[in-house]
Amino acid sequence: MNFDEELGLRYLSKLRKQGVEIRSVVVRQSGELVFEHATKPFPLDHVHPLYSVTKSFTSVAVGMLVEAGSIWLDKPWISWFPEYRDKVFDDRFFDVTIKNLLTMTMGQDKEPYVGGDDDWALGVIGKELSYKPGSVFVYNSMCSHLL
């Protein structure tokens, strides 16, 4: 499917009818700019706070990697980062899978504080788990960062 100006405008119209506020949209396809739109007073280069959109983009990227056969949801996260194996504080972390990170069921009871660390992943794997991985949902942005 090729994304073009007509499709972009139809999509924006549909979003507006649903009450979605649109500030700017830029679409690239196969490395090429195929559509861009900004709603006044916001120029295309205006920086917008995005907050939790990281989780959406990360989950799409993970889905693409799963489809490509590059990663597996049931494989432990640490499998891709063996340099952290000897730094894990709680052995249950070896059971934390990609799916656990996607669903924020890593097992920690709260998001660990990692400010000021050069290697924030150490702040995550250096904290004890409160729950068995996969058993309890706890909102934790660090799950997305590990992904």
Short mmCIF file of C-alpha atoms in Angstrom, two decimals:
data_model
loop_
_atom_site.label_atom_id
_atom_site.label_comp_id
_atom_site.label_asym_id
_atom_site.label_seq_id
_atom_site.Cartn_x
_atom_site.Cartn_y
_atom_site.Cartn_z
CA MET A 1 0.00 0.00 0.00
CA ASN A 2 1.35 3.40 -0.93
CA PHE A 3 0.63 6.27 1.40
CA ASP A 4 -0.01 9.50 -0.50
CA GLU A 5 -1.42 13.00 0.00
CA GLU A 6 -5.03 11.91 -0.67
CA LEU A 7 -4.85 9.04 1.83
CA GLY A 8 -3.23 11.34 4.40
CA LEU A 9 -5.93 13.97 4.09
CA ARG A 10 -8.70 11.33 4.35
CA TYR A 11 -7.04 9.94 7.47
CA LEU A 12 -6.78 13.39 9.08
CA SER A 13 -10.43 14.07 8.27
CA LYS A 14 -11.48 10.81 9.90
CA LEU A 15 -9.44 11.59 13.03
CA ARG A 16 -10.98 15.08 13.29
CA LYS A 17 -14.50 13.64 13.00
CA GLN A 18 -13.63 11.39 15.96
CA GLY A 19 -12.51 14.43 17.97
CA VAL A 20 -8.79 13.66 17.84
CA GLU A 21 -6.61 16.76 18.14
CA ILE A 22 -3.99 16.78 15.40
CA ARG A 23 -0.97 19.03 15.62
CA SER A 24 1.36 17.56 13.06
CA VAL A 25 1.86 14.38 11.09
CA VAL A 26 4.86 13.28 9.06
CA VAL A 27 4.78 9.97 7.18
CA ARG A 28 7.80 8.30 5.63
CA GLN A 29 7.49 5.18 3.53
CA SER A 30 10.51 3.21 2.33
CA GLY A 31 12.73 6.07 3.46
CA GLU A 32 10.87 8.69 1.45
CA LEU A 33 8.76 11.56 2.78
CA VAL A 34 5.26 10.87 1.43
CA PHE A 35 3.03 13.11 3.57
CA GLU A 36 3.34 15.97 6.01
CA HIS A 37 0.78 18.21 7.64
CA ALA A 38 0.81 20.73 10.48
CA THR A 39 -2.19 22.43 12.07
CA LYS A 40 -1.78 26.12 12.85
CA PRO A 41 -0.29 27.50 15.00
CA PHE A 42 2.11 24.52 15.15
CA PRO A 43 4.86 24.34 12.53
CA LEU A 44 6.18 20.94 11.50
CA ASP A 45 9.38 21.48 13.48
CA HIS A 46 7.52 22.28 16.74
CA VAL A 47 8.60 19.98 19.57
CA HIS A 48 5.60 18.29 21.20
CA PRO A 49 5.72 16.49 24.56
CA LEU A 50 4.86 12.86 23.79
CA TYR A 51 4.97 11.14 27.19
CA SER A 52 3.84 7.51 26.91
CA VAL A 53 3.89 7.21 23.12
CA THR A 54 7.23 5.41 23.53
CA LYS A 55 5.29 2.31 24.53
CA SER A 56 3.25 2.35 21.32
CA PHE A 57 6.25 2.74 19.03
CA THR A 58 8.25 0.17 20.98
CA SER A 59 5.46 -2.41 20.83
CA VAL A 60 5.12 -1.90 17.06
CA ALA A 61 8.89 -2.35 16.64
CA VAL A 62 8.82 -5.52 18.75
CA GLY A 63 5.91 -6.83 16.67
CA MET A 64 7.92 -6.25 13.51
CA LEU A 65 10.90 -8.10 15.00
CA VAL A 66 8.65 -11.00 16.03
CA GLU A 67 7.18 -11.17 12.52
CA ALA A 68 10.69 -11.16 11.05
CA GLY A 69 11.68 -14.04 13.35
CA SER A 70 14.37 -11.95 15.05
CA ILE A 71 12.96 -12.20 18.58
CA TRP A 72 10.48 -14.39 20.43
CA LEU A 73 7.97 -13.24 23.02
CA ASP A 74 8.59 -16.18 25.36
CA LYS A 75 12.39 -15.82 25.40
CA PRO A 76 13.99 -14.06 28.39
CA TRP A 77 15.03 -10.45 27.78
CA ILE A 78 18.49 -11.10 29.17
CA SER A 79 19.17 -13.52 26.30
CA TRP A 80 19.94 -10.53 24.08
CA PHE A 81 22.11 -8.84 26.71
CA PRO A 82 24.50 -11.45 28.16
CA GLU A 83 26.77 -8.70 29.50
CA TYR A 84 24.18 -8.16 32.26
CA ARG A 85 23.89 -11.81 33.38
CA ASP A 86 26.34 -11.45 36.26
CA LYS A 87 24.79 -8.14 37.38
CA VAL A 88 21.25 -9.42 38.01
CA PHE A 89 20.28 -8.96 41.67
CA ASP A 90 17.30 -11.34 41.71
CA ASP A 91 17.58 -14.66 39.86
CA ARG A 92 13.89 -14.45 38.92
CA PHE A 93 14.91 -11.72 36.47
CA PHE A 94 16.35 -14.48 34.27
CA ASP A 95 12.71 -15.51 33.66
CA VAL A 96 11.53 -12.04 32.53
CA THR A 97 10.46 -12.47 28.91
CA ILE A 98 9.86 -10.02 26.09
CA LYS A 99 6.12 -10.59 26.66
CA ASN A 100 6.51 -9.69 30.36
CA LEU A 101 8.14 -6.41 29.37
CA LEU A 102 5.45 -5.67 26.76
CA THR A 103 2.68 -6.31 29.29
CA MET A 104 4.50 -4.64 32.22
CA THR A 105 4.43 -7.84 34.23
CA MET A 106 8.18 -7.89 34.90
CA GLY A 107 7.68 -8.52 38.61
CA GLN A 108 8.86 -5.31 40.23
CA ASP A 109 6.41 -3.54 42.56
CA LYS A 110 7.21 -0.05 41.24
CA GLU A 111 9.31 1.70 38.67
CA PRO A 112 12.89 1.80 39.94
CA TYR A 113 14.66 5.12 40.28
CA VAL A 114 17.53 5.18 37.80
CA GLY A 115 18.29 8.91 37.59
CA GLY A 116 21.90 9.91 37.26
CA ASP A 117 23.08 6.41 36.36
CA ASP A 118 25.26 6.08 33.26
CA ASP A 119 23.78 2.62 32.77
CA TRP A 120 20.11 2.78 33.78
CA ALA A 121 19.57 -0.90 32.91
CA LEU A 122 21.68 -1.72 35.98
CA GLY A 123 19.18 0.23 38.05
CA VAL A 124 16.41 -2.04 36.76
CA ILE A 125 18.13 -5.42 36.99
CA GLY A 126 19.73 -4.43 40.29
CA LYS A 127 16.34 -4.29 42.04
CA GLU A 128 14.63 -7.25 43.67
CA LEU A 129 11.43 -8.53 42.09
CA SER A 130 8.31 -8.52 44.25
CA TYR A 131 6.31 -10.89 42.09
CA LYS A 132 6.85 -13.85 39.82
CA PRO A 133 7.40 -12.50 36.26
CA GLY A 134 4.14 -12.56 34.32
CA SER A 135 1.89 -12.66 37.39
CA VAL A 136 1.14 -9.01 38.29
CA PHE A 137 0.78 -5.86 36.17
CA VAL A 138 2.62 -2.81 37.50
CA TYR A 139 2.96 0.30 35.33
CA ASN A 140 6.70 0.56 34.74
CA SER A 141 8.17 2.65 31.92
CA MET A 142 11.48 0.87 32.36
CA CYS A 143 9.93 -2.20 30.72
CA SER A 144 9.69 -0.23 27.48
CA HIS A 145 13.21 1.09 27.90
CA LEU A 146 14.56 -2.44 28.32
CA LEU A 147 12.76 -3.43 25.13
#
